[in-house]
CSV table of C-alpha atoms and ligand atoms in Angstrom, one decimal:
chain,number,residue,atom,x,y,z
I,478,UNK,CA,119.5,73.3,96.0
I,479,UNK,CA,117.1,75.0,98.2
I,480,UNK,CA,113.1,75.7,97.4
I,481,UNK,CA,111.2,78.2,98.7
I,482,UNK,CA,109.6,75.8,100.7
I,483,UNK,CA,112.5,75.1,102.8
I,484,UNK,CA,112.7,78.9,103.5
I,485,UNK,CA,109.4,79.3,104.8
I,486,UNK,CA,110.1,76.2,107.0
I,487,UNK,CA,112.8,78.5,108.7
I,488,UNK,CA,110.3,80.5,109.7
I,489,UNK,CA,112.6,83.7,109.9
I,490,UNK,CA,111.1,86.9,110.4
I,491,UNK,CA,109.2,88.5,107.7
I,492,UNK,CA,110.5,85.6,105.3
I,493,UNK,CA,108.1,85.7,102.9
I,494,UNK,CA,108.4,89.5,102.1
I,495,UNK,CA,112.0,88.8,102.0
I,496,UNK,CA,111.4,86.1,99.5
I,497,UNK,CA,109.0,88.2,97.1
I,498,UNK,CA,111.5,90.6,97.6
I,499,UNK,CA,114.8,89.1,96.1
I,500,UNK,CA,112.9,86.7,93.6
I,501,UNK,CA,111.1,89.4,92.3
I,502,UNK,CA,107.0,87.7,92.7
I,503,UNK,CA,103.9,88.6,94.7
I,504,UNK,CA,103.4,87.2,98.0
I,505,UNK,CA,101.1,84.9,96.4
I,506,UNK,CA,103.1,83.4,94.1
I,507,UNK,CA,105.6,82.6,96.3
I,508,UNK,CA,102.7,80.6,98.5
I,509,UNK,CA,101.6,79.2,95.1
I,510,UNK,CA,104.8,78.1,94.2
I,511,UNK,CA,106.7,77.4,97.1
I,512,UNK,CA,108.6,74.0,95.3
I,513,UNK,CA,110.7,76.8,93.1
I,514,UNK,CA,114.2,76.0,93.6
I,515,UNK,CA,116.3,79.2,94.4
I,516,UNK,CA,119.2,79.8,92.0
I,517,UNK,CA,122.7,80.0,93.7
I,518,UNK,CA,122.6,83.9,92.7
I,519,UNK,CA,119.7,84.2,94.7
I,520,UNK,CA,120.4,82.3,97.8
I,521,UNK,CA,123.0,84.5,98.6
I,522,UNK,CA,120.9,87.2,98.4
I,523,UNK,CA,118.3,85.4,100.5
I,524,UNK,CA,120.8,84.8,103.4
I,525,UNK,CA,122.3,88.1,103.1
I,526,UNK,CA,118.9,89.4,103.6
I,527,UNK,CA,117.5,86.9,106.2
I,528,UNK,CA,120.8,87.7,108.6
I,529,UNK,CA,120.4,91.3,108.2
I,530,UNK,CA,116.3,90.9,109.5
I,531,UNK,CA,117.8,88.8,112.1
I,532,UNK,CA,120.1,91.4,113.4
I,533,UNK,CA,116.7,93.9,113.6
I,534,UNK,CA,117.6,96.0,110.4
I,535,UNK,CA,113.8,97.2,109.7
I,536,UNK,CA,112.4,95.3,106.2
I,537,UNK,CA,111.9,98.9,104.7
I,538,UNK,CA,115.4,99.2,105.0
I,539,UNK,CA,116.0,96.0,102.8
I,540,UNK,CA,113.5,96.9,100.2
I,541,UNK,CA,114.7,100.9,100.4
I,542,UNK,CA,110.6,101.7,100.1
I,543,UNK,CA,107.8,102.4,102.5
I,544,UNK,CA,103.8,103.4,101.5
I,545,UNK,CA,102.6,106.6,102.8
I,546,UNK,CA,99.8,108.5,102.7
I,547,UNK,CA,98.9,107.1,99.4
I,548,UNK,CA,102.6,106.9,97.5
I,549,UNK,CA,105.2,104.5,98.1
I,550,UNK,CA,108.8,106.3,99.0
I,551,UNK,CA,112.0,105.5,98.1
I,552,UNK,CA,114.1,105.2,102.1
I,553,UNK,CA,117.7,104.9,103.1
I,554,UNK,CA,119.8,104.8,106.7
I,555,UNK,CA,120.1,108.4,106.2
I,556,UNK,CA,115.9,109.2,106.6
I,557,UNK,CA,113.7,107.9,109.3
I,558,UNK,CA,111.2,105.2,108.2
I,559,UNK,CA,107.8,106.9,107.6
I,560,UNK,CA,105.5,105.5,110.2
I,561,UNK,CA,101.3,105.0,109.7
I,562,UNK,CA,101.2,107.5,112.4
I,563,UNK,CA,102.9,110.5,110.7
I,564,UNK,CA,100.1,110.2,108.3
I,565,UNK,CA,97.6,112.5,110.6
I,566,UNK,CA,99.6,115.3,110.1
I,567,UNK,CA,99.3,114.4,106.0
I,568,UNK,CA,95.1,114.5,107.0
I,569,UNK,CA,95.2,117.9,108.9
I,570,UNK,CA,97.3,119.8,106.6
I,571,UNK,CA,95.6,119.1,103.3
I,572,UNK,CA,91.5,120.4,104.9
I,573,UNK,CA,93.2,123.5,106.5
I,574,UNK,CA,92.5,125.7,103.4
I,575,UNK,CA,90.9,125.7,100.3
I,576,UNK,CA,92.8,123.3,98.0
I,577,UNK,CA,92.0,126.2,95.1
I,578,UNK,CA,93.7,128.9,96.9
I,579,UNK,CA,97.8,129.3,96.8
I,580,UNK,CA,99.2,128.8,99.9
I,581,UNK,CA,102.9,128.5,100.9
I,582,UNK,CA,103.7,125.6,103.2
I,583,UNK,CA,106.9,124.1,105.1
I,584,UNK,CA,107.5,121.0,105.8
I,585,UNK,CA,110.6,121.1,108.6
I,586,UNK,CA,112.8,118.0,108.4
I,587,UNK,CA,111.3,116.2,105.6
I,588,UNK,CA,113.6,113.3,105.8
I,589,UNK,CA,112.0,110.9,103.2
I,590,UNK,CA,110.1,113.7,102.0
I,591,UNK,CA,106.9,111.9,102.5
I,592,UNK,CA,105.2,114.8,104.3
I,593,UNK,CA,105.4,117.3,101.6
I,594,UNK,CA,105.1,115.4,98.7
I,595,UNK,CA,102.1,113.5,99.6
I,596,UNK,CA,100.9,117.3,100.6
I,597,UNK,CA,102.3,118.1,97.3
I,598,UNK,CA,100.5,115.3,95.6
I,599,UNK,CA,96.8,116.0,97.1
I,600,UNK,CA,97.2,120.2,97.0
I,601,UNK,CA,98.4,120.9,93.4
I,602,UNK,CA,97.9,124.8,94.2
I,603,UNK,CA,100.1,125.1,97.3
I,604,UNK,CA,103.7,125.1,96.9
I,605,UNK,CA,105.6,123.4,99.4
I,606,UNK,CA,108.8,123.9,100.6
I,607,UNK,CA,110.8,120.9,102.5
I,608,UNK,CA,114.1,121.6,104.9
I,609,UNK,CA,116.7,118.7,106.2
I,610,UNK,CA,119.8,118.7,108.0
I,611,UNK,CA,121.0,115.9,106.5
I,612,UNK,CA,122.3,116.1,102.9
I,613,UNK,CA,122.0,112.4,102.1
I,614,UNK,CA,117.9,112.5,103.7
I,615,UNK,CA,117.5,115.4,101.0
I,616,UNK,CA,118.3,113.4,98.6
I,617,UNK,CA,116.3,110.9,99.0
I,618,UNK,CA,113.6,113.2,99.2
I,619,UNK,CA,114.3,114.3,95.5
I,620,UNK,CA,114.4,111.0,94.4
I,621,UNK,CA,111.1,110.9,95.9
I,622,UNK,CA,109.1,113.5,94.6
I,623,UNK,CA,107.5,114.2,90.9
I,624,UNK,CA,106.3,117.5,92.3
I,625,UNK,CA,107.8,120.7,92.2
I,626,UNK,CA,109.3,121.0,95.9
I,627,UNK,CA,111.7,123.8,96.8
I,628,UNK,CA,114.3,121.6,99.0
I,629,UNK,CA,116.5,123.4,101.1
I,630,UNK,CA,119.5,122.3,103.1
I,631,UNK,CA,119.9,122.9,106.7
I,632,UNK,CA,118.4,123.5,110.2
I,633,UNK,CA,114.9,124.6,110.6
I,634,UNK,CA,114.5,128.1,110.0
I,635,UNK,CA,118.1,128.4,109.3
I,636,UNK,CA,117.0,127.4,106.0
I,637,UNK,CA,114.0,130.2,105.0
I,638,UNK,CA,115.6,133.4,106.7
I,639,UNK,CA,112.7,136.1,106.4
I,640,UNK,CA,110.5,133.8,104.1
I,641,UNK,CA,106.8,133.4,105.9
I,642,UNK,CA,104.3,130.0,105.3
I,643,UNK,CA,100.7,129.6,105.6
I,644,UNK,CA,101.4,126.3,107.9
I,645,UNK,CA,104.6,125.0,108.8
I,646,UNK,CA,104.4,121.2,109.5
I,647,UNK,CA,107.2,119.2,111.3
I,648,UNK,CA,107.3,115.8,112.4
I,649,UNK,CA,110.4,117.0,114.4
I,650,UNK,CA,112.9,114.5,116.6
I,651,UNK,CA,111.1,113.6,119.9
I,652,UNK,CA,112.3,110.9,121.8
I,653,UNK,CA,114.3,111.6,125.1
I,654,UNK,CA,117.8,110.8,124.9
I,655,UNK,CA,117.9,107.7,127.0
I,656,UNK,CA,114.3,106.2,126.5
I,657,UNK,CA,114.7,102.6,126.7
I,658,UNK,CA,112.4,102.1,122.9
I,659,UNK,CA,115.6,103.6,121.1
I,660,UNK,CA,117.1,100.6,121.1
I,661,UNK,CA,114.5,98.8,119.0
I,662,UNK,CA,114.9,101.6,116.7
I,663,UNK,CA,119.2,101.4,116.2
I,664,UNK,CA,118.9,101.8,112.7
I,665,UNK,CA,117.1,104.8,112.3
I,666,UNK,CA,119.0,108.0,112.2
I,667,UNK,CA,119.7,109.2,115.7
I,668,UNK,CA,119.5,112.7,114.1
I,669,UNK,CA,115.9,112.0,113.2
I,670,UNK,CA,114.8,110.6,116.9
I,671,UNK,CA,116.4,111.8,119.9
I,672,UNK,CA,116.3,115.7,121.0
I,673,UNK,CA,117.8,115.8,124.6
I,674,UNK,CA,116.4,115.3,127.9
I,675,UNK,CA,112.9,115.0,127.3
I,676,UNK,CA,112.5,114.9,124.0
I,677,UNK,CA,111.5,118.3,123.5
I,678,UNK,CA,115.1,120.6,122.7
I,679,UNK,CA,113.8,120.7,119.2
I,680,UNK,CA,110.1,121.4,119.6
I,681,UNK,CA,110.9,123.9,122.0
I,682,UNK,CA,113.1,126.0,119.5
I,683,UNK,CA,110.7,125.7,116.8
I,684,UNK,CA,107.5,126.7,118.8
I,685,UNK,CA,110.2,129.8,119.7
I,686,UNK,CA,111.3,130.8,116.5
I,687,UNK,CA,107.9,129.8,114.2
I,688,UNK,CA,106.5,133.1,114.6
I,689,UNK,CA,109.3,134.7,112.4
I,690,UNK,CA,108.0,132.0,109.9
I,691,UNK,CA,104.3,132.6,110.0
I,692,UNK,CA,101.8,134.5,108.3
I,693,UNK,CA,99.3,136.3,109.8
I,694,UNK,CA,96.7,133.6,111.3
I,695,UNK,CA,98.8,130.8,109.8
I,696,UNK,CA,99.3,127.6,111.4
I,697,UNK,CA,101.9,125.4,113.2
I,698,UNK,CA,101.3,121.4,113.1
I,699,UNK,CA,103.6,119.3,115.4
I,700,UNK,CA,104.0,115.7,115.4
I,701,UNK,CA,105.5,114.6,119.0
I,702,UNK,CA,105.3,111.6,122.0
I,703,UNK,CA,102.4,110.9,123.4
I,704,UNK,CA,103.2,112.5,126.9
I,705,UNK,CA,104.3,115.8,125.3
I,706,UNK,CA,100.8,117.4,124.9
I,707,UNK,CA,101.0,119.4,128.1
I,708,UNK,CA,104.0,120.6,128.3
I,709,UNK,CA,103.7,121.6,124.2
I,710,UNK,CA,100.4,123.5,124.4
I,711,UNK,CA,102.1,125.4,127.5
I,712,UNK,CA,104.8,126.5,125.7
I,713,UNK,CA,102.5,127.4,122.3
I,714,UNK,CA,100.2,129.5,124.3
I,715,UNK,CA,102.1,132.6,124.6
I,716,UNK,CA,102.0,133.3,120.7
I,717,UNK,CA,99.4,130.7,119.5
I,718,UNK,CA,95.5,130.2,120.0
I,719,UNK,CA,92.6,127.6,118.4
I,720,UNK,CA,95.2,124.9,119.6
I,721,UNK,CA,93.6,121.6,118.6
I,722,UNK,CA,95.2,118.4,120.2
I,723,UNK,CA,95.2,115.0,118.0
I,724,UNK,CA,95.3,111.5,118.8
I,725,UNK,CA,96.5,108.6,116.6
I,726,UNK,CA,95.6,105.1,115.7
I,727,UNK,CA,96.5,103.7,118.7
I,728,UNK,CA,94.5,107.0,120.6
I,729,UNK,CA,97.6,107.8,121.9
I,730,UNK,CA,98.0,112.2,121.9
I,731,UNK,CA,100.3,112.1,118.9
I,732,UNK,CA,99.8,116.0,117.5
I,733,UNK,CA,98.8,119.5,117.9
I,734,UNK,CA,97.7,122.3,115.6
I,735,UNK,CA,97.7,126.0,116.6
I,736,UNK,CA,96.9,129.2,114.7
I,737,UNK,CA,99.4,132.2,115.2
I,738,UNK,CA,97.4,134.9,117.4
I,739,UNK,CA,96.8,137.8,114.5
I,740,UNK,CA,98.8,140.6,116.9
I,741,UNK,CA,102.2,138.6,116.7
I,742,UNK,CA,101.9,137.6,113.1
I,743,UNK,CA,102.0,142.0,112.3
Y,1467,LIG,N1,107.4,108.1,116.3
Y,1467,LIG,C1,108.7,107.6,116.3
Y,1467,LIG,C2,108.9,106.5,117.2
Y,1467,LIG,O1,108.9,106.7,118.4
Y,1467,LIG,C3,109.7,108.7,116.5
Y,1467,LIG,C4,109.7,109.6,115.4
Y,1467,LIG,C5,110.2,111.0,115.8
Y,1467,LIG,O2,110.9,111.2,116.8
Y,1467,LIG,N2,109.8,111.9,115.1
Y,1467,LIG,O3,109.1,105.4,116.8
Protein backbone atom coordinates (compact mmCIF):
# COMPACT_ATOMS: atom_id res chain seq x y z
CA UNK A 1 0.00 0.00 0.00
CA UNK A 2 1.07 3.35 -1.01
CA UNK A 3 1.70 6.59 1.53
CA UNK A 4 1.47 9.85 0.64
CA UNK A 5 5.01 10.07 0.83
CA UNK A 6 5.59 7.92 -2.12
CA UNK A 7 3.22 10.28 -4.16
CA UNK A 8 5.02 13.31 -3.56
CA UNK A 9 8.26 11.46 -4.50
CA UNK A 10 6.58 11.18 -8.07
CA UNK A 11 6.80 14.50 -8.22
CA UNK A 12 3.77 14.81 -10.66
CA UNK A 13 2.38 18.02 -11.47
CA UNK A 14 0.36 19.82 -8.96
CA UNK A 15 0.55 16.52 -6.72
CA UNK A 16 -0.05 17.88 -3.68
CA UNK A 17 -3.28 19.79 -4.56
CA UNK A 18 -4.34 16.63 -6.12
CA UNK A 19 -3.66 14.80 -2.90
CA UNK A 20 -5.67 17.35 -0.55
CA UNK A 21 -8.00 17.05 -3.11
CA UNK A 22 -9.16 13.38 -3.15
CA UNK A 23 -8.16 12.67 0.57
CA UNK A 24 -10.16 15.43 1.52
CA UNK A 25 -7.10 17.54 4.08
CA UNK A 26 -5.31 20.87 3.90
CA UNK A 27 -2.14 21.16 2.08
CA UNK A 28 -0.57 21.11 5.37
CA UNK A 29 -1.79 18.15 6.60
CA UNK A 30 -0.82 16.28 3.88
CA UNK A 31 3.02 17.74 4.42
CA UNK A 32 2.38 16.96 8.13
CA UNK A 33 1.38 13.61 7.50
CA UNK A 34 2.81 12.40 4.50
CA UNK A 35 3.38 8.50 6.16
CA UNK A 36 -0.76 8.13 5.71
CA UNK A 37 -1.22 5.12 3.71
CA UNK A 38 -3.81 5.70 0.82
CA UNK A 39 -6.80 3.34 0.96
CA UNK A 40 -7.32 1.18 -2.23
CA UNK A 41 -10.58 3.45 -2.85
CA UNK A 42 -8.52 6.33 -2.94
CA UNK A 43 -5.65 5.30 -5.03
CA UNK A 44 -7.71 4.89 -7.80
CA UNK A 45 -8.83 8.07 -7.45
CA UNK A 46 -5.30 9.40 -7.07
CA UNK A 47 -4.17 7.87 -10.45
CA UNK A 48 -7.25 8.65 -12.18
CA UNK A 49 -6.45 12.14 -11.22
CA UNK A 50 -2.59 12.25 -11.62
CA UNK A 51 -3.08 10.81 -15.50
CA UNK A 52 -5.62 13.30 -16.24
CA UNK A 53 -3.02 16.41 -14.97
CA UNK A 54 -0.54 14.60 -16.97
CA UNK A 55 -2.49 14.76 -20.09
CA UNK A 56 -2.83 18.85 -19.38
CA UNK A 57 -6.50 18.75 -18.18
CA UNK A 58 -6.30 22.19 -15.97
CA UNK A 59 -6.46 21.28 -11.93
CA UNK A 60 -9.69 23.57 -11.80
CA UNK A 61 -11.12 21.21 -13.95
CA UNK A 62 -10.46 18.22 -11.45
CA UNK A 63 -11.62 20.09 -8.47
CA UNK A 64 -14.81 21.70 -10.63
CA UNK A 65 -13.91 25.22 -8.58
CA UNK A 66 -11.84 28.26 -9.15
CA UNK A 67 -11.54 31.71 -6.63
CA UNK A 68 -12.54 34.86 -8.13
CA UNK A 69 -12.79 38.15 -7.27
CA UNK A 70 -13.52 37.17 -3.72
CA UNK A 71 -15.94 33.87 -4.14
CA UNK A 72 -14.91 30.56 -5.18
CA UNK A 73 -17.11 29.17 -8.42
CA UNK A 74 -18.29 26.06 -9.13
CA UNK A 75 -16.56 25.16 -13.20
CA UNK A 76 -17.15 22.54 -15.72
CA UNK A 77 -15.76 21.68 -19.58
CA UNK A 78 -18.69 23.62 -20.62
CA UNK A 79 -17.37 27.31 -19.05
CA UNK A 80 -13.94 28.82 -19.45
CA UNK A 81 -11.73 28.79 -16.29
CA UNK A 82 -11.97 32.23 -14.68
CA UNK A 83 -8.49 33.73 -14.97
CA UNK A 84 -6.80 36.41 -12.15
CA UNK A 85 -6.92 38.71 -15.15
CA UNK A 86 -10.73 38.84 -15.80
CA UNK A 87 -10.82 40.22 -12.29
CA UNK A 88 -10.11 44.07 -13.57
CA UNK A 89 -13.08 44.13 -15.30
CA UNK A 90 -14.81 42.92 -11.64
CA UNK A 91 -12.68 46.34 -10.27
CA UNK A 92 -13.93 48.78 -12.94
CA UNK A 93 -17.41 47.92 -12.96
CA UNK A 94 -18.23 47.96 -9.23
CA UNK A 95 -16.58 52.25 -8.83
CA UNK A 96 -18.49 53.22 -12.06
CA UNK A 97 -21.61 54.45 -10.10
CA UNK A 98 -22.78 54.88 -6.90
CA UNK A 99 -23.23 51.46 -5.18
CA UNK A 100 -26.70 53.17 -3.62
CA UNK A 101 -28.20 53.95 -6.85
CA UNK A 102 -30.14 51.14 -9.05
CA UNK A 103 -28.45 50.47 -12.07
CA UNK A 104 -29.15 47.74 -14.67
CA UNK A 105 -26.02 45.85 -15.86
CA UNK A 106 -25.16 43.02 -18.41
CA UNK A 107 -22.79 40.80 -18.20
CA UNK A 108 -22.43 39.21 -21.99
CA UNK A 109 -21.24 35.56 -21.90
CA UNK A 110 -21.03 34.85 -18.32
CA UNK A 111 -19.82 31.45 -18.64
CA UNK A 112 -19.05 30.54 -14.95
CA UNK A 113 -21.02 33.46 -14.05
CA UNK A 114 -18.13 34.86 -12.05
CA UNK A 115 -18.39 38.33 -13.62
CA UNK A 116 -21.88 39.10 -12.52
CA UNK A 117 -22.09 37.51 -9.44
CA UNK A 118 -19.05 38.77 -7.89
CA UNK A 119 -20.65 42.28 -9.36
CA UNK A 120 -23.76 40.99 -7.89
CA UNK A 121 -22.13 40.22 -4.62
CA UNK A 122 -20.25 43.76 -4.05
CA UNK A 123 -23.45 46.02 -5.69
CA UNK A 124 -26.53 44.74 -3.81
CA UNK A 125 -28.62 47.70 -5.54
CA UNK A 126 -27.78 46.93 -9.17
CA UNK A 127 -29.48 44.18 -10.81
CA UNK A 128 -27.57 42.22 -13.10
CA UNK A 129 -28.45 40.43 -15.96
CA UNK A 130 -25.98 37.50 -17.33
CA UNK A 131 -26.36 36.00 -21.18
CA UNK A 132 -24.55 32.57 -22.53
CA UNK A 133 -24.75 30.61 -25.60
CA UNK A 134 -24.13 27.66 -24.03
CA UNK A 135 -26.93 25.95 -22.01
CA UNK A 136 -24.71 23.70 -19.92
CA UNK A 137 -22.18 27.19 -19.08
CA UNK A 138 -25.64 28.74 -17.82
CA UNK A 139 -26.07 26.31 -15.68
CA UNK A 140 -23.23 26.38 -13.98
CA UNK A 141 -23.64 29.85 -13.59
CA UNK A 142 -26.91 29.23 -11.49
CA UNK A 143 -25.29 26.80 -9.43
CA UNK A 144 -23.02 29.57 -8.85
CA UNK A 145 -24.79 32.40 -7.74
CA UNK A 146 -26.89 33.15 -4.34
CA UNK A 147 -27.94 36.47 -5.91
CA UNK A 148 -30.83 37.27 -7.74
CA UNK A 149 -29.35 37.19 -11.51
CA UNK A 150 -31.77 37.28 -14.53
CA UNK A 151 -29.93 34.50 -16.80
CA UNK A 152 -30.77 34.44 -20.15
CA UNK A 153 -30.01 32.02 -22.96
CA UNK A 154 -28.46 32.90 -26.17
CA UNK A 155 -26.25 35.16 -28.25
CA UNK A 156 -25.29 38.57 -27.09
CA UNK A 157 -28.03 40.87 -27.70
CA UNK A 158 -30.02 38.24 -29.15
CA UNK A 159 -30.90 37.69 -25.63
CA UNK A 160 -32.26 41.44 -24.29
CA UNK A 161 -34.12 42.62 -27.59
CA UNK A 162 -35.04 46.38 -26.85
CA UNK A 163 -33.93 46.04 -23.03
CA UNK A 164 -31.12 48.97 -22.36
CA UNK A 165 -28.11 48.68 -19.34
CA UNK A 166 -26.22 51.19 -17.46
CA UNK A 167 -22.87 49.12 -18.45
CA UNK A 168 -22.69 46.17 -20.35
CA UNK A 169 -19.50 44.05 -19.46
CA UNK A 170 -18.12 41.13 -21.61
CA UNK A 171 -15.13 39.23 -21.25
CA UNK A 172 -15.98 38.10 -24.91
CA UNK A 173 -13.88 35.15 -27.05
CA UNK A 174 -10.65 36.74 -28.31
CA UNK A 175 -8.08 34.58 -29.39
CA UNK A 176 -7.39 34.33 -33.32
CA UNK A 177 -8.36 31.14 -34.65
CA UNK A 178 -4.96 29.63 -35.26
CA UNK A 179 -2.83 31.25 -32.42
CA UNK A 180 -0.24 28.80 -31.50
CA UNK A 181 -1.32 29.31 -27.18
CA UNK A 182 -4.69 27.42 -28.01
CA UNK A 183 -3.18 24.45 -27.79
CA UNK A 184 -2.16 24.86 -24.08
CA UNK A 185 -5.61 25.72 -23.59
CA UNK A 186 -7.47 22.24 -25.41
CA UNK A 187 -9.71 21.88 -22.67
CA UNK A 188 -11.32 25.01 -22.49
CA UNK A 189 -14.36 25.59 -24.55
CA UNK A 190 -13.45 26.63 -28.03
CA UNK A 191 -16.75 28.55 -27.94
CA UNK A 192 -15.36 30.59 -25.08
CA UNK A 193 -11.78 31.46 -26.87
CA UNK A 194 -11.48 31.65 -30.44
CA UNK A 195 -13.50 34.36 -32.62
CA UNK A 196 -12.01 34.18 -36.26
CA UNK A 197 -9.14 35.66 -37.84
CA UNK A 198 -7.89 37.94 -35.47
CA UNK A 199 -9.61 37.41 -32.67
CA UNK A 200 -11.92 40.15 -33.02
CA UNK A 201 -15.42 38.74 -35.10
CA UNK A 202 -17.07 38.96 -31.68
CA UNK A 203 -15.86 42.24 -30.30
CA UNK A 204 -16.54 43.73 -33.50
CA UNK A 205 -20.35 42.83 -33.49
CA UNK A 206 -20.80 43.82 -29.99
CA UNK A 207 -19.07 47.29 -30.22
CA UNK A 208 -21.70 47.41 -33.46
CA UNK A 209 -24.74 46.42 -31.91
CA UNK A 210 -24.10 47.84 -28.05
CA UNK A 211 -25.61 51.07 -28.76
CA UNK A 212 -29.08 49.42 -29.11
CA UNK A 213 -28.22 48.18 -25.59
CA UNK A 214 -27.13 51.34 -23.84
CA UNK A 215 -28.50 54.01 -21.95
CA UNK A 216 -27.86 57.35 -22.42
CA UNK A 217 -24.03 57.97 -21.22
CA UNK A 218 -23.89 54.29 -20.18
CA UNK A 219 -20.84 52.33 -20.47
CA UNK A 220 -19.21 49.44 -22.48
CA UNK A 221 -16.26 47.34 -20.64
CA UNK A 222 -14.31 44.83 -22.88
CA UNK A 223 -11.96 42.34 -21.87
CA UNK A 224 -9.66 41.37 -25.04
CA UNK A 225 -5.70 40.29 -26.13
CA UNK A 226 -3.16 42.42 -25.40
CA UNK A 227 -2.54 43.61 -29.10
CA UNK A 228 -6.22 44.44 -29.67
CA UNK A 229 -6.26 48.00 -28.07
CA UNK A 230 -5.80 49.82 -31.31
CA UNK A 231 -7.64 48.34 -33.51
CA UNK A 232 -10.75 48.25 -30.54
CA UNK A 233 -10.61 51.95 -29.64
CA UNK A 234 -10.81 52.59 -33.59
CA UNK A 235 -13.69 50.80 -34.01
CA UNK A 236 -15.43 52.29 -30.51
CA UNK A 237 -14.81 55.81 -31.60
CA UNK A 238 -17.54 56.28 -33.99
CA UNK A 239 -20.34 55.91 -31.15
CA UNK A 240 -18.21 56.07 -27.91
CA UNK A 241 -16.04 58.73 -26.02
CA UNK A 242 -13.99 58.92 -22.37
CA UNK A 243 -12.43 55.64 -23.70
CA UNK A 244 -10.10 54.53 -20.90
CA UNK A 245 -7.54 51.66 -21.81
CA UNK A 246 -6.45 49.17 -18.94
CA UNK A 247 -3.57 47.02 -18.33
CA UNK A 248 -3.30 43.86 -16.22
CA UNK A 249 -1.07 42.20 -13.82
CA UNK A 250 1.33 41.28 -16.10
CA UNK A 251 1.02 45.27 -17.69
CA UNK A 252 -0.08 43.71 -20.62
CA UNK A 253 -3.25 46.15 -22.43
CA UNK A 254 -5.95 43.72 -21.24
CA UNK A 255 -9.26 46.17 -21.27
CA UNK A 256 -11.09 49.14 -22.34
CA UNK A 257 -13.98 51.20 -21.04
CA UNK A 258 -15.99 53.75 -23.16
CA UNK A 259 -19.03 55.87 -22.39
CA UNK A 260 -21.80 56.02 -25.15
CA UNK A 261 -21.65 59.64 -26.73
CA UNK A 262 -25.16 61.21 -25.27
CA UNK A 263 -26.45 61.95 -29.13
CA UNK A 264 -26.45 58.13 -30.09
CA UNK A 265 -27.83 56.96 -26.73
CA UNK A 266 -31.40 59.42 -27.77
N1 LIG B 1 -7.42 35.29 -21.62
C1 LIG B 1 -7.67 33.97 -22.12
C2 LIG B 1 -6.38 33.34 -22.57
O1 LIG B 1 -5.80 33.73 -23.55
C3 LIG B 1 -8.66 33.95 -23.23
C4 LIG B 1 -10.00 34.27 -22.71
C5 LIG B 1 -10.88 34.85 -23.73
O2 LIG B 1 -10.76 34.67 -24.94
N2 LIG B 1 -11.81 35.59 -23.27
O3 LIG B 1 -5.93 32.45 -21.90
Amino acid sequence: MNTVNDYLKKGSTDIIPILSLVLERSVASIISSSDYRVSKKEAVKLNEMIAKRERGVPFAYLSQQKGFYHLDFKVSEATLIPRPETELLVDIAIDLFDENDDRDILDLGTGSGAIAISIADKRANWKLTATDLSVEALNVAKQNTKSDISFLHGSWFDTVENKKFDLVVCNPPYVADDDPHLKDLEFEPILALTSGRDGLDDIKSIIINSPNHIKEDGYLLLEHGYNQQEEITKLLSKDFHNITKFKDYNNLDRAILAQLKSEVGL
